[in-house]
Short mmCIF file of C-alpha atoms in Angstrom, two decimals:
data_model
loop_
_atom_site.label_atom_id
_atom_site.label_comp_id
_atom_site.label_asym_id
_atom_site.label_seq_id
_atom_site.Cartn_x
_atom_site.Cartn_y
_atom_site.Cartn_z
CA UNK A 30 12.17 -11.82 14.81
CA UNK A 31 11.32 -11.46 11.14
CA UNK A 32 11.87 -8.12 9.53
CA UNK A 33 9.19 -6.52 7.45
CA UNK A 34 9.04 -3.91 4.76
CA UNK A 35 6.82 -0.88 4.94
CA UNK A 36 6.54 0.17 8.59
CA UNK A 37 4.53 -2.99 8.92
CA UNK A 38 2.72 -4.37 11.92
CA UNK A 39 5.35 -6.73 13.33
CA UNK A 40 4.69 -6.06 17.00
CA UNK A 41 7.82 -6.10 19.09
CA UNK A 42 7.90 -7.74 22.51
CA UNK A 43 6.56 -5.68 25.36
CA UNK A 44 8.79 -2.57 25.48
CA UNK A 45 10.80 -1.82 28.61
CA UNK A 46 9.55 1.75 28.65
CA UNK A 47 6.08 3.00 27.67
CA UNK A 48 5.86 4.22 24.06
CA UNK A 49 5.46 7.87 23.24
CA UNK A 50 3.37 9.34 20.45
CA UNK A 51 5.97 12.08 20.04
CA UNK A 52 9.17 10.06 20.17
CA UNK A 53 9.23 6.40 19.26
CA UNK A 54 12.90 5.61 19.77
CA UNK A 55 12.53 2.08 18.43
CA UNK A 56 10.20 1.54 15.46
CA UNK A 57 7.21 -0.76 15.61
CA UNK A 58 7.50 -1.70 11.98
CA UNK A 59 11.02 -2.90 11.07
CA UNK A 60 12.43 -2.80 7.53
CA UNK A 61 15.17 -4.94 6.05
CA UNK A 62 18.19 -3.27 4.55
CA UNK A 63 17.17 -1.92 1.17
CA UNK A 64 19.41 -0.85 -1.71
CA UNK A 65 19.58 2.89 -1.86
CA UNK A 66 21.75 5.62 -3.25
CA UNK A 67 21.44 8.61 -0.97
CA UNK A 68 19.13 9.36 1.95
CA UNK A 69 16.09 11.32 0.81
CA UNK A 70 16.04 14.53 2.82
CA UNK A 71 13.08 16.90 2.60
CA UNK A 72 12.36 20.00 4.62
CA UNK A 73 9.00 20.62 6.22
CA UNK A 74 9.96 24.17 7.10
CA UNK A 75 9.47 27.19 4.87
CA UNK A 76 12.62 28.82 6.26
CA UNK A 77 15.84 28.37 4.34
CA UNK A 78 18.31 25.93 5.86
CA UNK A 79 21.03 28.58 5.63
CA UNK A 80 19.31 30.68 8.27
CA UNK A 81 18.85 27.83 10.73
CA UNK A 82 21.10 27.28 13.68
CA UNK A 83 23.49 24.46 12.81
CA UNK A 84 23.06 22.76 16.18
CA UNK A 85 19.28 22.75 15.82
CA UNK A 86 19.47 21.45 12.25
CA UNK A 87 21.42 18.39 13.41
CA UNK A 88 19.26 17.64 16.44
CA UNK A 89 16.90 14.70 15.96
CA UNK A 90 13.31 15.15 17.11
CA UNK A 91 12.09 11.66 16.17
CA UNK A 92 14.26 8.69 15.25
CA UNK A 93 12.57 5.92 13.28
CA UNK A 94 15.83 4.30 12.15
CA UNK A 95 16.33 2.45 9.89
CA UNK A 96 13.35 4.08 8.16
CA UNK A 97 13.54 7.82 8.67
CA UNK A 98 14.61 10.61 10.98
CA UNK A 99 12.86 13.90 11.66
CA UNK A 100 15.05 16.79 12.77
CA UNK A 101 14.01 19.68 14.97
CA UNK A 102 14.43 22.09 12.06
CA UNK A 103 11.68 20.20 10.23
CA UNK A 104 13.80 18.14 7.87
CA UNK A 105 12.75 14.57 7.09
CA UNK A 106 15.54 12.15 6.18
CA UNK A 107 14.52 8.82 4.71
CA UNK A 108 17.17 6.18 5.27
CA UNK A 109 15.83 3.26 3.24
CA UNK A 110 13.73 2.54 0.20
CA UNK A 111 14.84 5.64 -1.70
CA UNK A 112 16.45 3.71 -4.56
CA UNK A 113 15.06 4.17 -8.07
CA UNK A 114 15.08 1.30 -10.55
CA UNK A 115 15.30 2.64 -14.14
CA UNK A 116 12.48 1.90 -16.56
CA UNK A 117 13.27 -0.84 -19.03
CA UNK A 118 12.13 -3.93 -20.88
CA UNK A 119 12.95 -6.79 -18.52
CA UNK A 120 14.56 -9.55 -20.62
CA UNK A 121 13.61 -12.34 -18.20
CA UNK A 122 9.88 -11.61 -17.97
CA UNK A 123 9.22 -9.65 -21.14
CA UNK A 124 7.58 -6.92 -19.05
CA UNK A 125 8.18 -3.30 -20.02
CA UNK A 126 7.62 -0.33 -17.73
CA UNK A 127 7.45 3.43 -18.07
CA UNK A 128 6.78 6.34 -15.72
CA UNK A 129 3.98 8.88 -16.00
CA UNK A 130 3.11 12.14 -14.26
CA UNK A 131 -0.46 12.14 -13.01
CA UNK A 132 -0.45 15.65 -11.56
CA UNK A 133 2.34 18.15 -12.08
CA UNK A 134 0.78 20.31 -9.36
CA UNK A 135 0.92 17.70 -6.60
CA UNK A 136 3.77 15.59 -7.92
CA UNK A 137 1.67 12.42 -7.95
CA UNK A 138 3.00 9.94 -10.50
CA UNK A 139 2.89 6.26 -11.41
CA UNK A 140 4.87 3.46 -12.97
CA UNK A 141 3.06 1.57 -15.74
CA UNK A 142 3.73 -2.04 -16.75
CA UNK A 143 2.74 -4.13 -19.76
CA UNK A 144 3.64 -7.75 -20.63
CA UNK A 145 5.08 -6.54 -23.94
CA UNK A 146 6.22 -9.87 -25.33
CA UNK A 147 2.71 -11.30 -24.83
CA UNK A 148 0.94 -8.46 -26.63
CA UNK A 149 0.60 -9.34 -30.29
CA UNK A 150 -1.72 -6.66 -31.67
CA UNK A 151 -2.99 -3.20 -30.74
CA UNK A 152 -6.43 -4.74 -30.21
CA UNK A 153 -5.23 -6.83 -27.27
CA UNK A 154 -7.08 -5.85 -24.11
CA UNK A 155 -5.86 -7.07 -20.74
CA UNK A 156 -7.14 -6.76 -17.17
CA UNK A 157 -6.05 -3.52 -15.51
CA UNK A 158 -4.48 -3.62 -12.05
CA UNK A 159 -4.15 -0.46 -9.96
CA UNK A 160 -1.58 -1.05 -7.22
CA UNK A 161 -0.95 0.93 -4.02
CA UNK A 162 2.35 0.26 -2.25
CA UNK A 163 2.74 -0.18 1.50
CA UNK A 164 5.06 1.61 3.88
CA UNK A 165 2.93 2.88 6.74
CA UNK A 166 1.85 5.80 4.51
CA UNK A 167 5.38 7.15 5.06
CA UNK A 168 7.82 5.01 3.08
CA UNK A 169 8.30 3.24 -0.23
CA UNK A 170 7.47 4.03 -3.84
CA UNK A 171 6.64 2.23 -7.10
CA UNK A 172 10.19 2.97 -8.25
CA UNK A 173 12.19 1.20 -5.52
CA UNK A 174 13.45 -2.32 -6.12
CA UNK A 175 10.96 -3.96 -3.74
CA UNK A 176 7.86 -2.86 -5.58
CA UNK A 177 9.31 -2.64 -9.06
CA UNK A 178 10.47 -6.25 -8.95
CA UNK A 179 7.22 -7.48 -7.43
CA UNK A 180 5.02 -5.73 -9.99
CA UNK A 181 7.20 -6.92 -12.84
CA UNK A 182 6.83 -10.53 -11.70
CA UNK A 183 3.08 -10.22 -11.07
CA UNK A 184 2.40 -8.58 -14.44
CA UNK A 185 4.31 -11.37 -16.20
CA UNK A 186 2.51 -14.14 -14.31
CA UNK A 187 -1.00 -12.67 -14.49
CA UNK A 188 -0.69 -11.13 -17.98
CA UNK A 189 -2.19 -7.80 -16.96
CA UNK A 190 -1.56 -4.09 -17.42
CA UNK A 191 -0.57 -2.43 -14.14
CA UNK A 192 -0.48 1.11 -12.79
CA UNK A 193 1.56 1.43 -9.58
CA UNK A 194 0.62 4.70 -7.87
CA UNK A 195 3.11 7.01 -6.15
CA UNK A 196 0.90 8.94 -3.72
CA UNK A 197 2.34 11.67 -1.48
CA UNK A 198 3.62 10.38 1.84
CA UNK A 199 3.49 11.46 5.46
CA UNK A 200 4.76 13.22 7.48
CA UNK A 201 5.42 15.95 4.91
CA UNK A 202 2.00 15.28 3.40
CA UNK A 203 -0.13 13.88 6.24
CA UNK A 204 -3.19 11.79 5.65
CA UNK A 205 -5.79 12.09 4.25
CA UNK A 206 -3.72 13.49 1.33
CA UNK A 207 -2.55 9.98 0.40
CA UNK A 208 -6.17 8.92 -0.05
CA UNK A 209 -6.94 12.02 -2.10
CA UNK A 210 -3.94 11.36 -4.35
CA UNK A 211 -4.97 7.74 -4.81
CA UNK A 212 -8.46 8.80 -5.89
CA UNK A 213 -7.00 11.42 -8.24
CA UNK A 214 -4.92 8.65 -9.81
CA UNK A 215 -8.10 6.72 -10.53
CA UNK A 216 -9.55 9.78 -12.22
CA UNK A 217 -6.44 9.96 -14.38
CA UNK A 218 -6.80 6.28 -15.28
CA UNK A 219 -10.47 6.86 -16.11
CA UNK A 220 -9.49 9.53 -18.65
CA UNK A 221 -8.30 6.70 -20.92
CA UNK A 222 -11.59 4.80 -21.24
CA UNK A 223 -12.39 6.31 -24.64
CA UNK A 224 -8.89 5.60 -25.91
CA UNK A 225 -7.88 9.25 -25.87
CA UNK A 226 -5.93 9.57 -22.63
CA UNK A 227 -2.32 10.76 -22.32
CA UNK A 228 -0.82 7.24 -22.01
CA UNK A 229 -1.00 5.08 -25.11
CA UNK A 230 -0.50 1.86 -23.15
CA UNK A 231 -3.75 2.42 -21.28
CA UNK A 232 -5.54 3.56 -24.43
CA UNK A 233 -4.48 0.46 -26.35
CA UNK A 234 -4.19 -2.38 -23.86
CA UNK A 235 -6.27 -1.74 -20.71
CA UNK A 236 -9.67 -3.42 -20.43
CA UNK A 237 -11.79 -1.09 -18.30
CA UNK A 238 -14.40 -3.81 -17.94
CA UNK A 239 -11.87 -5.83 -15.91
CA UNK A 240 -10.31 -3.51 -13.36
CA UNK A 241 -8.74 -4.53 -10.04
CA UNK A 242 -7.34 -2.61 -7.07
CA UNK A 243 -4.60 -4.14 -4.93
CA UNK A 244 -2.07 -3.22 -2.28
CA UNK A 245 -0.11 -4.47 0.69
CA UNK A 246 -0.26 -3.23 4.29
CA UNK A 247 -1.06 0.52 4.16
CA UNK A 248 -1.55 0.14 0.41
CA UNK A 249 -4.19 -2.52 1.04
CA UNK A 250 -5.94 -0.06 3.34
CA UNK A 251 -5.92 2.47 0.50
CA UNK A 252 -7.17 -0.08 -2.05
CA UNK A 253 -10.13 -0.88 0.22
CA UNK A 254 -11.09 2.76 0.61
CA UNK A 255 -10.79 3.42 -3.12
CA UNK A 256 -13.23 0.57 -3.70
CA UNK A 257 -15.65 1.97 -1.11
CA UNK A 258 -15.44 5.43 -2.63
CA UNK A 259 -15.96 4.06 -6.13
CA UNK A 260 -19.03 2.16 -4.93
CA UNK A 261 -20.41 5.24 -3.19
CA UNK A 262 -19.56 7.95 -5.73
CA UNK A 263 -19.10 5.96 -8.93
CA UNK A 264 -16.38 6.15 -11.56
CA UNK A 265 -18.02 6.13 -14.98
CA UNK A 266 -16.62 3.56 -17.37
CA UNK A 267 -14.58 1.70 -14.73
CA UNK A 268 -15.90 -1.78 -13.88
CA UNK A 269 -14.19 -2.87 -10.68
CA UNK A 270 -14.17 -6.66 -10.73
CA UNK A 271 -12.23 -7.19 -7.53
CA UNK A 272 -9.78 -6.00 -4.91
CA UNK A 273 -6.77 -7.78 -3.43
CA UNK A 274 -5.75 -6.84 0.10
CA UNK A 275 -2.41 -8.31 1.17
CA UNK A 276 -1.88 -8.11 4.95
CA UNK A 277 -4.12 -5.03 5.20
CA UNK A 278 -3.32 -2.39 7.80
CA UNK A 279 -6.56 -2.05 9.78
CA UNK A 280 -6.78 -1.44 13.50
CA UNK A 281 -9.17 -0.48 16.30
CA UNK A 282 -9.17 0.70 19.89
CA UNK A 283 -10.58 -2.58 21.23
CA UNK A 284 -8.83 -5.94 20.71
CA UNK A 285 -10.66 -8.51 18.63
CA UNK A 286 -10.56 -12.25 19.26
CA UNK A 287 -7.02 -13.59 19.01
CA UNK A 288 -5.40 -10.16 18.85
CA UNK A 289 -2.88 -8.77 21.33
CA UNK A 290 -4.34 -6.98 24.34
CA UNK A 291 -0.96 -5.73 25.62
CA UNK A 292 -1.56 -2.04 26.25
CA UNK A 293 1.92 -0.94 25.20
CA UNK A 294 1.81 -2.87 21.93
CA UNK A 295 -1.62 -1.51 21.06
CA UNK A 296 -0.46 2.02 21.87
CA UNK A 297 2.52 1.60 19.56
CA UNK A 298 0.28 0.34 16.76
CA UNK A 299 -1.97 3.37 17.12
CA UNK A 300 1.05 5.68 17.32
CA UNK A 301 2.04 4.82 13.74
CA UNK A 302 -1.44 5.76 12.56
CA UNK A 303 -1.38 9.04 14.48
CA UNK A 304 2.07 9.80 13.09
CA UNK A 305 0.77 9.51 9.52
CA UNK A 306 -2.55 11.21 10.31
CA UNK A 307 -2.08 13.76 13.15
CA UNK A 308 -5.67 15.04 12.96
CA UNK A 309 -7.26 11.58 13.13
CA UNK A 310 -9.90 10.83 15.73
CA UNK A 311 -7.84 7.79 16.73
CA UNK A 312 -7.79 4.03 16.25
CA UNK A 313 -11.53 3.95 15.56
CA UNK A 314 -11.31 6.43 12.71
CA UNK A 315 -13.24 4.80 9.87
CA UNK A 316 -10.13 5.05 7.69
CA UNK A 317 -8.26 2.59 9.93
CA UNK A 318 -11.22 0.66 11.41
CA UNK A 319 -13.63 -0.50 8.67
CA UNK A 320 -15.99 -1.76 11.36
CA UNK A 321 -16.83 1.88 12.08
CA UNK A 322 -17.53 2.79 8.44
CA UNK A 323 -21.26 3.08 7.62
CA UNK A 324 -20.37 2.93 3.91
CA UNK A 325 -18.66 -0.46 4.10
CA UNK A 326 -21.50 -2.21 2.27
CA UNK A 327 -21.05 0.24 -0.63
CA UNK A 328 -17.74 -1.40 -1.58
CA UNK A 329 -17.80 -1.31 -5.35
CA UNK A 330 -16.12 -4.61 -6.21
CA UNK A 331 -17.72 -7.94 -7.03
CA UNK A 332 -14.99 -10.04 -5.40
CA UNK A 333 -12.47 -9.54 -2.60
CA UNK A 334 -9.33 -11.55 -1.87
CA UNK A 335 -7.86 -11.01 1.60
CA UNK A 336 -4.37 -12.39 2.16
CA UNK A 337 -3.15 -12.91 5.73
CA UNK A 338 0.00 -14.40 7.27
CA UNK A 339 -0.08 -16.70 10.29
CA UNK A 340 2.57 -14.83 12.29
CA UNK A 341 1.48 -11.32 11.32
CA UNK A 342 0.11 -9.13 14.12
CA UNK A 343 -2.48 -7.92 11.60
CA UNK A 344 -3.72 -11.45 10.82
CA UNK A 345 -6.87 -11.20 12.91
CA UNK A 346 -7.78 -7.84 11.38
CA UNK A 347 -7.80 -9.46 7.94
CA UNK A 348 -10.16 -12.20 9.08
CA UNK A 349 -12.28 -9.66 10.93
CA UNK A 350 -12.56 -7.55 7.78
CA UNK A 351 -13.81 -10.54 5.80
CA UNK A 352 -16.43 -11.24 8.47
CA UNK A 353 -17.57 -7.62 8.36
CA UNK A 354 -18.12 -7.86 4.61
CA UNK A 355 -20.02 -11.13 4.86
CA UNK A 356 -22.32 -9.72 7.54
CA UNK A 357 -22.94 -6.47 5.66
CA UNK A 358 -25.35 -5.86 2.81
CA UNK A 359 -22.49 -5.77 0.31
CA UNK A 360 -23.51 -9.01 -1.42
CA UNK A 361 -20.22 -9.88 -3.11
CA UNK A 362 -17.84 -12.79 -2.61
CA UNK A 363 -14.92 -12.58 -0.17
CA UNK A 364 -12.15 -15.16 0.10
CA UNK A 365 -9.34 -15.35 2.66
CA UNK A 366 -6.03 -17.10 1.99
CA UNK A 367 -3.61 -17.60 4.86
CA UNK A 368 0.12 -18.23 4.50
CA UNK A 369 1.34 -20.52 7.27
CA UNK A 370 4.46 -19.78 9.32
CA UNK A 371 4.92 -16.39 7.62
CA UNK A 372 5.02 -12.81 8.84
CA UNK A 373 3.93 -9.45 7.46
CA UNK A 374 4.76 -8.86 3.75
CA UNK A 375 6.99 -11.93 3.71
CA UNK A 376 6.44 -12.18 -0.06
CA UNK A 377 8.39 -8.93 -0.51
CA UNK A 378 11.18 -9.97 1.83
CA UNK A 379 11.61 -13.39 0.20
CA UNK A 380 9.86 -13.36 -3.19
CA UNK A 381 11.32 -16.70 -4.32
CA UNK A 382 10.20 -18.64 -1.25
CA UNK A 383 7.62 -21.38 -1.70
CA UNK A 384 4.88 -19.51 0.15
CA UNK A 385 5.61 -16.29 -1.74
CA UNK A 386 5.38 -18.08 -5.08
CA UNK A 387 2.14 -19.76 -4.00
CA UNK A 388 0.70 -16.37 -3.00
CA UNK A 389 1.73 -14.86 -6.33
CA UNK A 390 0.01 -17.68 -8.21
CA UNK A 391 -3.14 -17.24 -6.12
CA UNK A 392 -3.28 -13.52 -6.87
CA UNK A 393 -2.67 -14.15 -10.58
CA UNK A 394 -5.49 -16.70 -10.60
CA UNK A 395 -7.81 -14.21 -8.90
CA UNK A 396 -7.01 -11.61 -11.57
CA UNK A 397 -7.83 -14.07 -14.36
CA UNK A 398 -10.82 -15.78 -12.82
CA UNK A 399 -13.32 -14.35 -15.33
CA UNK A 400 -11.18 -14.84 -18.45
#
């Protein structure tokens, strides 16, 4: 079975024992081994660890290995994807990156990218890509090798400016905080439209008439909702040309055509959502099931590219989403591209594979369609 990054929707075979919403001993969304320095351990408890009983502090409440473990004393230990790639000018692509703090209060930050060797003057304006990483709302960051390397390659190929958002993650910061952080990041980006924002790269090089949102898996879910919110509430000065949803994490209580109807598998899929969003109404929450969202037609982009993979358990949800848009009063153009014989986020697991390169070229073409 293929492994997938980001607590993705690679449904395992029918489990031998029914899944539990409180203790999923084997994860639904497997990760490959990622380079990392030291497990990221964070406490959810306000009590000092010194005062806790040592036996309790070492007792595991939920084991999502090889992703994370939650201990009974409230600690969260992330086991993968905690590596941090330093900022630099990449000699192979000519892409330079830097980090920025969006909110000191919440800790929300971002990694910015520019194709430095292709920028010749300060008057150069390039399309602006806002990217939201995947990871089941619980894992990953713009700074780990997976996403840093992918964004570097995409920025070089598409010749765009990119902002990769580091929203707060569950379970320490349960949803909907990740959505709130992602919207706050857009407000921070908007502060640069007059050329007087805190980041000179955005002031000098970002074309706010050509803005795109993108993401994979849970990040694609976020990108969709940011586009809906922009269309409903507006974001003055930001012209959203399109969104790119790669293997989007959408779900629903009822199976759609071609989707698994195995009760255990569907329960496990919903369990991941409930883990990230404990107060959700369930699998038909409009944040996970766009078919239940009365604001769907308000999506504020002109074009949508949905990328699906033939062997991905979320494949049908991507097609279903495109059908929902076409049947709504949205009025834009939606395109679906399917990668044959591939699984969820395969392009991150094997970025040099033929299908991954083809997908990268398709996304780059979508970003430059109006140039």
